[in-house]
Amino acid sequence: MANDKIRNFCIIAHIDHGKSTLADRILEKTETVAIRDMEEQLLDNMDIERERGITIKARAVRLKYTAQDGEDYIFNLIDTPGHVDFNYEVSRSLAACEGAVLVVDASQGIEAQTLANTYLAIEHDLEVVPVVNKIDLPSADPDRVCSEVENVIGIPAMDAPRISAKMGTNIEAVLEKIVTDIPAPKGDPDKPLKALIFDSYYDSYKGVIIYVRVKEGTVKVGDNIRLMATGAVFNVVEAGFMDATSLVNNGSLEAGEVGYIAASIKSIGDTQVGDTVTNNDEPCDEPLPGYRKVNPMVFSGVYPADGAKYGDLREALEKLQLNDASLSFEPETSVALGFGFRCGFLGLLHMEIIQERLEREYNLDLITTAPSVIYKVTMTNGEVQYIDNPTNYPDPALIRTAEEPMVKASILSPSDYVGNIMELCQDRRGVFKDMKYLDDTRVELHYELPLNEIVYDFFDVLKSRTKGYASFDYEMLGYAPSKLVKLDILLNGEVVDALSFIIHADKAYGRARKIAEKLKENIPRQLFEVPIQAAIGGKIIARETVKAMRKDVLAKCYGGDITRKKKLLEKQKEGKKRMRQLGTVEVPQEAFMSVLKLDS
Amino acid sequence: MDTGIYIHVPFCARKCGYCDFYSGKFTKELSEGFTDAVIRNLRAFSGEHYTAKTVYFGGGTPSLLSTEQLRRIMDEVRRSFCLVPDAEVTLEANPSTLTAEKLSGTLSTGINRLSIGVQSMSAEELRFLGRNHSPERAAKAVADAAAAGFRNISCDLMLALPDQSADTLMNSIHRLAELPVQHISAYILKVEEGTPFCQQGIAELLPDEDRSAELYLTMVKELEALGFMQYEISNFSIPGFESRHNCRYWQCRDYIGIGPSAHSCHNGVRYAVPPDIQSFISSPVQQTEVTDPSPCGPEEYSMLRLRLKEGLMLSRVPELRTDIEKKLPLLLREGYVNYDGNILSLTPKGFLVSNQIIGHLVF
């Protein structure tokens, strides 16, 4: 296949703006899938993705399209994750393309996420093809949205295809634009192999399948390949592409092509997204630019509700990690929660997805601790420590400086909510940077915010304060010095390690009070009074009390029906199994969870 | 072997909103069929030569049975069992059914103890409970019963009713104590699932946990001051008038239940009769379902004994002793229990949270 007949592109869209639906229509129009085989939204093939309408893992699919010029074209559609947690993965997917179809909702216009990803695409020199979707909606205003695209992004948009992916309206126009506007890939099949890994997953029969964009050279079955960052060498067993439903092994991939390689790779840790694949016997001079190791940003303790399930949890995490190299975990112990794991995630969504998959797919009941970011602590002796678990926070007397990670946040919203947003950001210790009007009614705000202020519930609160209209994106900025303290929670006078967290000194008091109140609501009255205290160092800064239970009695004797009484007590005992016994205090799992979301 | 006989009489003139016992509408035919069936079932034991120490007619409203029907049943008890001369024979009775004639008739059948469903001596509370008697009618029933010759009279009382104050409760207690009553069963009202009270959302109206607890503790103190000593969570009596039948339940002793929904603990097995009056009347011998093939293990024994003021001798449950003793210091400190080194018993404050304590210590 000549390179000039290949188009490599991705679709950029905000959640719910119709990316998956458009992808389905494209698959349908190119007859990649027989209509009767179509399941709704083929590209998203994880349950959780479908339910949340979020694409988590990128996938690539090859399509054939006969254009109006009479020529046959190969389309490689590379699906990208839409969420900020997977920013790096998005950037690697973009690096595999020459163009991006930008889908904008005809009534809602551009959102923060779309904007961030579009800028990213432009940074990668991608040709951006705007498409206005959902023109069938009564509230659609395609003219306004087109001018917004022109004003905000600065690309011509007045001739953008106006479509309804849902109704299948005007899809051909999109396909033609892809042919005419997106450049064909460049690259020389005879040069030494240079291919970009933009995704991978574990297949239990073939080992790790890596998705690559071949930039230079050719890879064939039987070749020895080297993954340059990790240095691992493998022998290629399959090389080919993916149609809508299966892998097609056609023996080789050439410069310009997008496809997959299977090489009996055992561990997904060997296949880092962004790494370069080269030929081990005839390597290229230098890897492709832009590779970096993905580091988890958010950490949380994950414990089985039933301690006996520790082994099951470990097994489940290992299985998930097969497909998700960005998930990290190591064993930890908590006095309160027993044996569990400290898990690292790319961000909050990633954390929620993993927790949900553990519970749903592996049928585990979990208790998770409040998410923590990584704090950088310089000790008085000059030693630098990175702390991802509040329990390990050093004695303040030994700390010279403490720093916390900062992000640059971008928020898009109707201008009516600017006041609410500013209030929220200020409350979260944000530093206002600038504000731009996108058009008469929509603004983009920039703030610098501490990451630890957004890991709890920032997005939820932002949504609720803007009636769901605001969108939000962030990128990491590095560390900044901060007045940090470790807040401990004591039940009946004893510190509950799983409830400790690190917080800015100015916010400690307010949060301490809220946590104490939440715990009081969530810890049931029991035989003994339970004092709840929040403390910094030895100093108590908030206190609540769960009063002792006064009444729990079976008064009647039910004509000698003893079995009924006994069953009741046995049921009560079962209920208590779901509680954590901390000293004399029984703490329901909900109490641990309740402190995670304080504003909702 | 000695035993107690429980006869469940499953009909009422009308059903009270709080009641979740098995009972249906009373008709004469039904009561005849029922009486015959009870007699058949008593006779089924005639070959066993059991000694009956107590008989208890519970319900429902057993006092709806005619004197004649009660007599036929009692005659059969005496034929098929060896009824000891000082047997305690109790009839649960609705005050409105107790005429002077009915009372003397009842006494003549051998029934010597009445458990009268007074519930309250406040007209308002009785209306709320849907009882068809007034405080005056209840007082008269008790007085008439004593006049007829009953020397062992128990009254039921309910507490923690909506809007019940310590004053109205004390008033009920004092008015009962002025009557010739030897025993009081005082139950904290509980809205049971499936009852009309439950559907009406009465649970919302009940006093909260703290107020209910206060009412209970005040009541215990007042009853004891009046000579009614607490011997079980909900039971109080002049010493010597404890209900011997009910004590059998709490002491893991043998009892035989007859009638739909009646429970038995007999020959080392707990079993129950299905709650179906028609099937009970038509079966030659009542059907039973085993509910527990090996009752009275140490846990159950402890659970039952701890309902009693006299408590549990830990030497009787050696397998639980170490575990229990480990947990006692905190309970003692909070005043939930008394312990003399062998006998463990709950205080009134402990009785109030007995589910928790028993669960904590035993299960």
Short mmCIF file of C-alpha atoms in Angstrom, two decimals, chain A residues 102-506:
data_model
loop_
_atom_site.label_atom_id
_atom_site.label_comp_id
_atom_site.label_asym_id
_atom_site.label_seq_id
_atom_site.Cartn_x
_atom_site.Cartn_y
_atom_site.Cartn_z
CA LEU A 102 -12.32 17.57 16.40
CA VAL A 103 -15.92 16.83 17.35
CA VAL A 104 -17.79 19.71 18.94
CA ASP A 105 -21.33 19.53 20.25
CA ALA A 106 -23.52 21.94 18.27
CA SER A 107 -25.30 23.16 21.36
CA GLN A 108 -22.60 23.04 24.04
CA GLY A 109 -19.56 24.28 22.17
CA ILE A 110 -15.97 23.74 23.20
CA GLU A 111 -15.12 22.27 26.59
CA ALA A 112 -11.91 22.43 28.59
CA GLN A 113 -10.95 18.87 27.81
CA THR A 114 -11.47 19.35 24.06
CA LEU A 115 -9.45 22.50 24.15
CA ALA A 116 -6.57 20.91 26.01
CA ASN A 117 -6.45 17.97 23.64
CA THR A 118 -6.78 20.21 20.59
CA TYR A 119 -3.87 22.31 21.73
CA LEU A 120 -1.96 19.10 22.26
CA ALA A 121 -2.80 18.03 18.68
CA ILE A 122 -1.67 21.37 17.30
CA GLU A 123 1.54 21.05 19.30
CA HIS A 124 2.12 17.73 17.53
CA ASP A 125 1.58 19.41 14.14
CA LEU A 126 -1.61 17.52 13.53
CA GLU A 127 -4.07 18.78 10.96
CA VAL A 128 -7.26 19.49 12.89
CA VAL A 129 -10.52 18.79 11.05
CA PRO A 130 -13.42 20.34 12.97
CA VAL A 131 -16.81 18.64 12.85
CA VAL A 132 -20.00 20.00 14.39
CA ASN A 133 -22.09 17.16 15.79
CA LYS A 134 -25.63 16.84 17.13
CA ILE A 135 -27.14 19.27 14.65
CA ASP A 136 -30.40 17.37 15.14
CA LEU A 137 -30.81 18.78 18.63
CA PRO A 138 -33.35 21.61 18.94
CA SER A 139 -30.79 23.69 20.84
CA ALA A 140 -28.13 23.25 18.16
CA ASP A 141 -26.42 26.45 17.07
CA PRO A 142 -23.76 25.33 14.59
CA ASP A 143 -22.93 28.86 13.41
CA ARG A 144 -22.11 30.00 16.91
CA VAL A 145 -20.07 26.87 17.59
CA CYS A 146 -18.14 27.27 14.32
CA SER A 147 -17.23 30.83 15.13
CA GLU A 148 -16.24 29.73 18.62
CA VAL A 149 -13.87 27.18 17.10
CA GLU A 150 -12.40 29.89 14.87
CA ASN A 151 -12.05 32.41 17.69
CA VAL A 152 -10.78 30.11 20.36
CA ILE A 153 -8.64 27.65 18.47
CA GLY A 154 -7.82 29.83 15.50
CA ILE A 155 -8.54 27.33 12.74
CA PRO A 156 -11.04 27.85 9.90
CA ALA A 157 -14.30 26.15 10.77
CA MET A 158 -17.07 27.70 8.69
CA ASP A 159 -16.91 24.85 6.18
CA ALA A 160 -16.73 22.20 8.92
CA PRO A 161 -19.07 19.26 8.25
CA ARG A 162 -22.28 19.64 10.22
CA ILE A 163 -23.43 16.21 11.15
CA SER A 164 -25.55 14.09 13.37
CA ALA A 165 -23.59 10.99 14.23
CA LYS A 166 -26.62 9.64 16.01
CA MET A 167 -28.88 9.96 12.96
CA GLY A 168 -26.05 9.17 10.50
CA THR A 169 -26.43 12.57 8.82
CA ASN A 170 -23.57 13.84 6.61
CA ILE A 171 -20.96 11.30 7.70
CA GLU A 172 -19.54 11.11 4.13
CA ALA A 173 -18.51 14.74 4.41
CA VAL A 174 -16.31 13.82 7.36
CA LEU A 175 -14.73 10.93 5.46
CA GLU A 176 -14.00 13.15 2.47
CA LYS A 177 -12.45 15.79 4.72
CA ILE A 178 -10.18 13.13 6.18
CA VAL A 179 -9.01 12.24 2.66
CA THR A 180 -8.56 15.81 1.46
CA ASP A 181 -7.36 17.64 4.58
CA ILE A 182 -5.25 15.17 6.55
CA PRO A 183 -1.80 14.62 5.06
CA ALA A 184 -0.56 11.19 4.13
CA PRO A 185 2.15 9.78 6.41
CA LYS A 186 5.80 10.14 5.46
CA GLY A 187 8.61 7.67 6.13
CA ASP A 188 10.95 5.32 4.30
CA PRO A 189 10.31 1.57 4.54
CA ASP A 190 13.97 0.84 3.80
CA LYS A 191 15.42 2.81 6.70
CA PRO A 192 16.18 1.16 10.06
CA LEU A 193 12.98 0.41 12.01
CA LYS A 194 11.60 3.19 14.21
CA ALA A 195 8.09 2.60 15.56
CA LEU A 196 6.21 4.37 18.33
CA ILE A 197 4.34 2.37 20.97
CA PHE A 198 1.10 4.18 21.71
CA ASP A 199 -0.80 1.46 23.54
CA SER A 200 -0.54 -2.11 24.72
CA TYR A 201 -2.65 -4.73 26.39
CA TYR A 202 -2.23 -8.22 27.69
CA ASP A 203 -3.71 -11.12 25.78
CA SER A 204 -3.64 -14.41 27.63
CA TYR A 205 -2.77 -16.36 24.46
CA LYS A 206 -0.39 -14.03 22.65
CA GLY A 207 1.20 -12.15 25.51
CA VAL A 208 1.40 -8.39 25.38
CA ILE A 209 0.05 -6.90 22.17
CA ILE A 210 1.68 -3.58 21.39
CA TYR A 211 0.09 -0.99 19.16
CA VAL A 212 2.61 0.87 17.06
CA ARG A 213 2.90 3.57 14.47
CA VAL A 214 5.80 2.73 12.18
CA LYS A 215 7.66 5.98 11.49
CA GLU A 216 10.57 4.56 9.53
CA GLY A 217 11.55 1.13 8.22
CA THR A 218 9.67 -2.17 8.24
CA VAL A 219 8.92 -4.81 10.84
CA LYS A 220 8.28 -8.41 9.83
CA VAL A 221 7.39 -11.67 11.53
CA GLY A 222 10.66 -13.30 12.63
CA ASP A 223 12.48 -9.99 13.20
CA ASN A 224 14.24 -9.40 16.50
CA ILE A 225 12.94 -6.16 17.92
CA ARG A 226 14.28 -4.08 20.74
CA LEU A 227 12.21 -1.78 22.93
CA MET A 228 14.66 1.04 23.37
CA ALA A 229 13.70 2.46 26.78
CA THR A 230 13.62 -0.86 28.56
CA GLY A 231 16.20 -2.55 26.33
CA ALA A 232 14.13 -5.72 26.15
CA VAL A 233 14.51 -7.83 22.99
CA PHE A 234 11.77 -9.99 21.49
CA ASN A 235 11.14 -12.05 18.39
CA VAL A 236 8.13 -10.93 16.35
CA VAL A 237 5.43 -13.59 16.13
CA GLU A 238 2.72 -11.51 14.49
CA ALA A 239 2.61 -8.12 12.81
CA GLY A 240 -0.59 -6.75 11.38
CA PHE A 241 -3.59 -4.60 12.06
CA MET A 242 -6.87 -4.67 13.86
CA ASP A 243 -10.16 -4.59 12.05
CA ALA A 244 -13.26 -3.73 14.03
CA THR A 245 -13.41 -7.06 15.81
CA SER A 246 -10.13 -8.94 15.53
CA LEU A 247 -6.40 -8.85 14.93
CA VAL A 248 -5.34 -9.58 11.34
CA ASN A 249 -1.80 -10.90 11.07
CA ASN A 250 -0.48 -9.92 7.63
CA GLY A 251 3.17 -10.54 8.37
CA SER A 252 4.63 -7.05 8.29
CA LEU A 253 4.13 -3.35 8.90
CA GLU A 254 5.82 -0.57 6.97
CA ALA A 255 6.64 3.07 7.53
CA GLY A 256 3.40 5.08 7.63
CA GLU A 257 1.30 2.20 8.86
CA VAL A 258 -0.45 1.71 12.18
CA GLY A 259 -0.86 -1.78 13.54
CA TYR A 260 0.06 -4.28 16.19
CA ILE A 261 2.99 -6.50 17.05
CA ALA A 262 2.87 -9.68 19.10
CA ALA A 263 6.21 -11.03 20.26
CA SER A 264 5.51 -13.35 23.20
CA ILE A 265 6.05 -10.47 25.62
CA LYS A 266 5.27 -11.60 29.13
CA SER A 267 5.16 -8.39 31.06
CA ILE A 268 3.43 -5.19 30.19
CA GLY A 269 6.10 -3.42 32.22
CA ASP A 270 8.45 -4.03 29.30
CA THR A 271 6.22 -2.15 26.89
CA GLN A 272 6.08 1.47 27.95
CA VAL A 273 3.78 3.73 26.03
CA GLY A 274 5.93 6.27 24.18
CA ASP A 275 8.85 3.88 23.81
CA THR A 276 10.46 3.25 20.41
CA VAL A 277 10.59 -0.17 18.77
CA THR A 278 13.64 -0.79 16.61
CA ASN A 279 15.28 -3.74 14.91
CA ASN A 280 17.77 -5.35 17.27
CA ASP A 281 20.10 -6.40 14.44
CA GLU A 282 19.90 -3.10 12.56
CA PRO A 283 18.93 -0.49 15.11
CA CYS A 284 18.13 3.16 14.42
CA ASP A 285 20.44 5.85 15.78
CA GLU A 286 18.14 7.37 18.36
CA PRO A 287 14.67 6.81 19.73
CA LEU A 288 11.68 8.93 18.84
CA PRO A 289 11.34 12.04 20.98
CA GLY A 290 8.83 12.53 23.75
CA TYR A 291 9.16 9.33 25.75
CA ARG A 292 8.74 9.56 29.46
CA LYS A 293 7.95 7.09 32.15
CA VAL A 294 4.43 7.54 33.44
CA ASN A 295 4.37 8.25 37.12
CA PRO A 296 1.40 7.83 39.39
CA MET A 297 0.22 11.11 40.89
CA VAL A 298 -2.37 10.00 43.39
CA PHE A 299 -1.98 7.33 46.04
CA SER A 300 -4.45 5.58 48.21
CA GLY A 301 -4.48 2.61 50.53
CA VAL A 302 -6.71 -0.17 49.22
CA TYR A 303 -7.79 -2.84 51.71
CA PRO A 304 -10.09 -5.80 51.49
CA ALA A 305 -13.11 -5.32 53.74
CA ASP A 306 -12.68 -8.94 54.70
CA GLY A 307 -9.07 -9.48 55.72
CA ALA A 308 -9.18 -13.02 54.38
CA LYS A 309 -9.51 -11.62 50.88
CA TYR A 310 -6.01 -10.11 50.89
CA GLY A 311 -4.70 -12.78 48.51
CA ASP A 312 -7.63 -12.25 46.17
CA LEU A 313 -6.96 -8.52 46.13
CA ARG A 314 -3.32 -9.04 45.27
CA GLU A 315 -4.26 -11.39 42.47
CA ALA A 316 -6.81 -8.93 41.10
CA LEU A 317 -4.31 -6.07 41.18
CA GLU A 318 -1.75 -8.21 39.38
CA LYS A 319 -4.28 -9.03 36.70
CA LEU A 320 -5.28 -5.41 36.26
CA GLN A 321 -1.66 -4.40 36.05
CA LEU A 322 -1.19 -6.77 33.10
CA ASN A 323 -3.23 -4.31 31.10
CA ASP A 324 -2.39 -1.13 32.87
CA ALA A 325 1.26 -0.42 33.43
CA SER A 326 0.39 2.94 35.00
CA LEU A 327 -1.17 1.19 38.00
CA SER A 328 1.36 0.65 40.75
CA PHE A 329 0.91 -1.11 44.05
CA GLU A 330 2.91 -2.36 46.97
CA PRO A 331 1.90 -4.08 50.18
CA GLU A 332 1.25 -1.95 53.22
CA THR A 333 -0.20 -2.59 56.64
CA SER A 334 -2.50 -0.45 58.68
CA VAL A 335 -3.30 -0.92 62.33
CA ALA A 336 -6.89 -0.07 61.55
CA LEU A 337 -7.37 -1.88 58.27
CA GLY A 338 -4.92 -4.75 58.39
CA PHE A 339 -3.11 -5.91 55.26
CA GLY A 340 -3.61 -4.07 52.01
CA PHE A 341 -1.85 -2.20 49.26
CA ARG A 342 -0.70 1.33 48.63
CA CYS A 343 -1.77 1.91 45.06
CA GLY A 344 -0.59 4.65 42.74
CA PHE A 345 -2.87 6.09 40.08
CA LEU A 346 -2.50 8.59 37.28
CA GLY A 347 -5.31 10.62 38.75
CA LEU A 348 -8.68 10.47 40.41
CA LEU A 349 -10.62 8.98 37.54
CA HIS A 350 -8.00 6.31 37.12
CA MET A 351 -8.31 5.57 40.84
CA GLU A 352 -12.08 5.33 40.68
CA ILE A 353 -11.95 3.09 37.63
CA ILE A 354 -9.49 0.71 39.25
CA GLN A 355 -11.49 0.56 42.46
CA GLU A 356 -14.67 -0.03 40.57
CA ARG A 357 -13.13 -2.76 38.47
CA LEU A 358 -11.75 -4.48 41.56
CA GLU A 359 -15.17 -4.43 43.15
CA ARG A 360 -17.15 -5.32 40.09
CA GLU A 361 -14.99 -7.66 38.06
CA TYR A 362 -13.25 -9.31 40.97
CA ASN A 363 -16.16 -9.15 43.38
CA LEU A 364 -14.13 -7.57 46.16
CA ASP A 365 -15.42 -5.40 48.95
CA LEU A 366 -12.89 -2.64 49.51
CA ILE A 367 -12.03 0.02 52.00
CA THR A 368 -9.93 2.79 50.53
CA THR A 369 -8.18 5.56 52.37
CA ALA A 370 -8.27 9.21 51.41
CA PRO A 371 -6.23 9.84 48.28
CA SER A 372 -2.87 11.45 48.87
CA VAL A 373 -0.46 13.16 46.54
CA ILE A 374 3.33 12.87 46.82
CA TYR A 375 4.82 15.44 49.14
CA LYS A 376 8.44 16.42 48.90
CA VAL A 377 10.05 16.88 52.26
CA THR A 378 13.57 18.18 52.82
CA MET A 379 14.90 17.14 56.18
CA THR A 380 17.09 19.29 58.40
CA ASN A 381 20.03 17.02 57.51
CA GLY A 382 19.49 17.80 53.82
CA GLU A 383 17.95 14.46 52.92
CA VAL A 384 14.97 14.64 50.55
CA GLN A 385 12.00 12.33 51.09
CA TYR A 386 8.94 11.78 48.92
CA ILE A 387 5.93 10.90 51.02
CA ASP A 388 2.90 9.20 49.48
CA ASN A 389 1.46 7.82 52.70
CA PRO A 390 0.49 10.20 55.51
CA THR A 391 1.50 7.58 58.06
CA ASN A 392 5.11 8.05 56.99
CA TYR A 393 5.09 11.82 57.32
CA PRO A 394 8.18 12.74 59.37
CA ASP A 395 8.24 14.50 62.71
CA PRO A 396 7.77 18.24 61.95
CA ALA A 397 10.82 19.05 64.07
CA LEU A 398 13.00 17.22 61.56
CA ILE A 399 11.59 18.96 58.49
CA ARG A 400 13.38 21.93 56.97
CA THR A 401 10.97 22.51 54.08
CA ALA A 402 7.86 20.77 52.85
CA GLU A 403 6.63 21.07 49.29
CA GLU A 404 3.49 19.97 47.53
CA PRO A 405 2.74 19.33 43.86
CA MET A 406 0.95 22.10 41.96
CA VAL A 407 -1.15 21.98 38.82
CA LYS A 408 -2.13 24.48 36.20
CA ALA A 409 -5.89 24.19 35.92
CA SER A 410 -8.00 25.36 33.08
CA ILE A 411 -11.73 25.75 33.60
CA LEU A 412 -14.26 26.51 30.88
CA SER A 413 -17.67 27.67 31.93
CA PRO A 414 -20.60 29.88 31.06
CA SER A 415 -19.69 33.33 32.38
CA ASP A 416 -22.64 33.30 34.84
CA TYR A 417 -20.71 30.97 37.13
CA VAL A 418 -17.42 32.84 37.23
CA GLY A 419 -18.13 34.05 40.76
CA ASN A 420 -18.84 30.56 42.02
CA ILE A 421 -15.76 29.16 40.33
CA MET A 422 -13.50 31.86 41.72
CA GLU A 423 -14.88 31.27 45.17
CA LEU A 424 -14.24 27.56 44.87
CA CYS A 425 -10.69 27.99 43.54
CA GLN A 426 -9.87 30.51 46.22
CA ASP A 427 -11.24 28.17 48.84
CA ARG A 428 -8.94 25.51 47.42
CA ARG A 429 -5.90 27.78 47.75
CA GLY A 430 -5.85 28.54 44.02
CA VAL A 431 -3.84 31.40 42.58
CA PHE A 432 -5.70 33.20 39.83
CA LYS A 433 -3.69 33.49 36.59
CA ASP A 434 -5.98 34.85 33.91
CA MET A 435 -9.44 34.78 32.42
CA LYS A 436 -10.41 34.94 28.76
CA TYR A 437 -13.80 35.36 27.16
CA LEU A 438 -14.23 32.72 24.46
CA ASP A 439 -17.34 34.50 23.22
CA ASP A 440 -20.09 36.61 24.78
CA THR A 441 -21.15 33.96 27.25
CA ARG A 442 -18.24 31.60 27.85
CA VAL A 443 -15.00 32.09 29.70
CA GLU A 444 -11.79 30.20 30.23
CA LEU A 445 -10.11 30.63 33.62
CA HIS A 446 -6.62 29.63 34.57
CA TYR A 447 -5.60 28.88 38.12
CA GLU A 448 -2.62 27.39 39.82
CA LEU A 449 -3.90 24.92 42.36
CA PRO A 450 -2.29 22.48 44.77
CA LEU A 451 -2.94 18.96 43.50
CA ASN A 452 -4.04 17.84 46.93
CA GLU A 453 -6.90 20.34 46.78
CA ILE A 454 -8.34 18.74 43.68
CA VAL A 455 -7.86 15.08 44.46
CA TYR A 456 -10.74 14.87 46.90
CA ASP A 457 -13.82 16.21 45.29
CA PHE A 458 -12.93 19.31 43.32
CA PHE A 459 -14.56 18.21 40.11
CA ASP A 460 -17.79 17.15 41.83
CA VAL A 461 -18.05 20.46 43.61
CA LEU A 462 -17.18 22.39 40.47
CA LYS A 463 -19.96 20.59 38.65
CA SER A 464 -22.49 21.26 41.36
CA ARG A 465 -21.60 24.94 41.59
CA THR A 466 -21.95 25.43 37.84
CA LYS A 467 -25.05 23.30 37.32
CA GLY A 468 -22.84 20.82 35.50
CA TYR A 469 -21.73 23.31 32.82
CA ALA A 470 -18.09 23.81 33.73
CA SER A 471 -15.38 21.58 32.35
CA PHE A 472 -11.98 21.17 33.86
CA ASP A 473 -8.51 20.09 32.86
CA TYR A 474 -5.11 20.30 34.48
CA GLU A 475 -1.45 19.70 33.91
CA MET A 476 1.36 19.28 36.41
CA LEU A 477 3.47 22.27 37.31
CA GLY A 478 6.00 20.87 39.77
CA TYR A 479 6.50 21.44 43.48
CA ALA A 480 5.98 24.55 45.57
CA PRO A 481 6.79 25.12 49.26
CA SER A 482 3.79 24.85 51.55
CA LYS A 483 2.78 24.96 55.20
CA LEU A 484 1.85 21.34 55.60
CA VAL A 485 0.68 19.51 58.70
CA LYS A 486 -0.32 15.95 59.40
CA LEU A 487 -3.80 15.65 60.80
CA ASP A 488 -4.54 12.59 62.91
CA ILE A 489 -7.93 11.24 63.80
CA LEU A 490 -8.34 9.53 67.16
CA LEU A 491 -11.15 7.22 68.14
CA ASN A 492 -11.44 6.54 71.83
CA GLY A 493 -8.03 8.15 72.28
CA GLU A 494 -6.20 6.05 69.72
CA VAL A 495 -4.90 7.26 66.38
CA VAL A 496 -6.57 5.55 63.43
CA ASP A 497 -3.72 5.45 60.96
CA ALA A 498 -5.96 4.91 57.96
CA LEU A 499 -7.68 8.23 58.62
CA SER A 500 -4.56 10.40 58.89
CA PHE A 501 -3.82 12.82 56.10
CA ILE A 502 -1.59 15.71 55.19
CA ILE A 503 -3.13 19.09 54.76
CA HIS A 504 -2.29 22.78 54.54
CA ALA A 505 -2.12 24.28 58.03
CA ASP A 506 -4.74 26.94 57.27
#
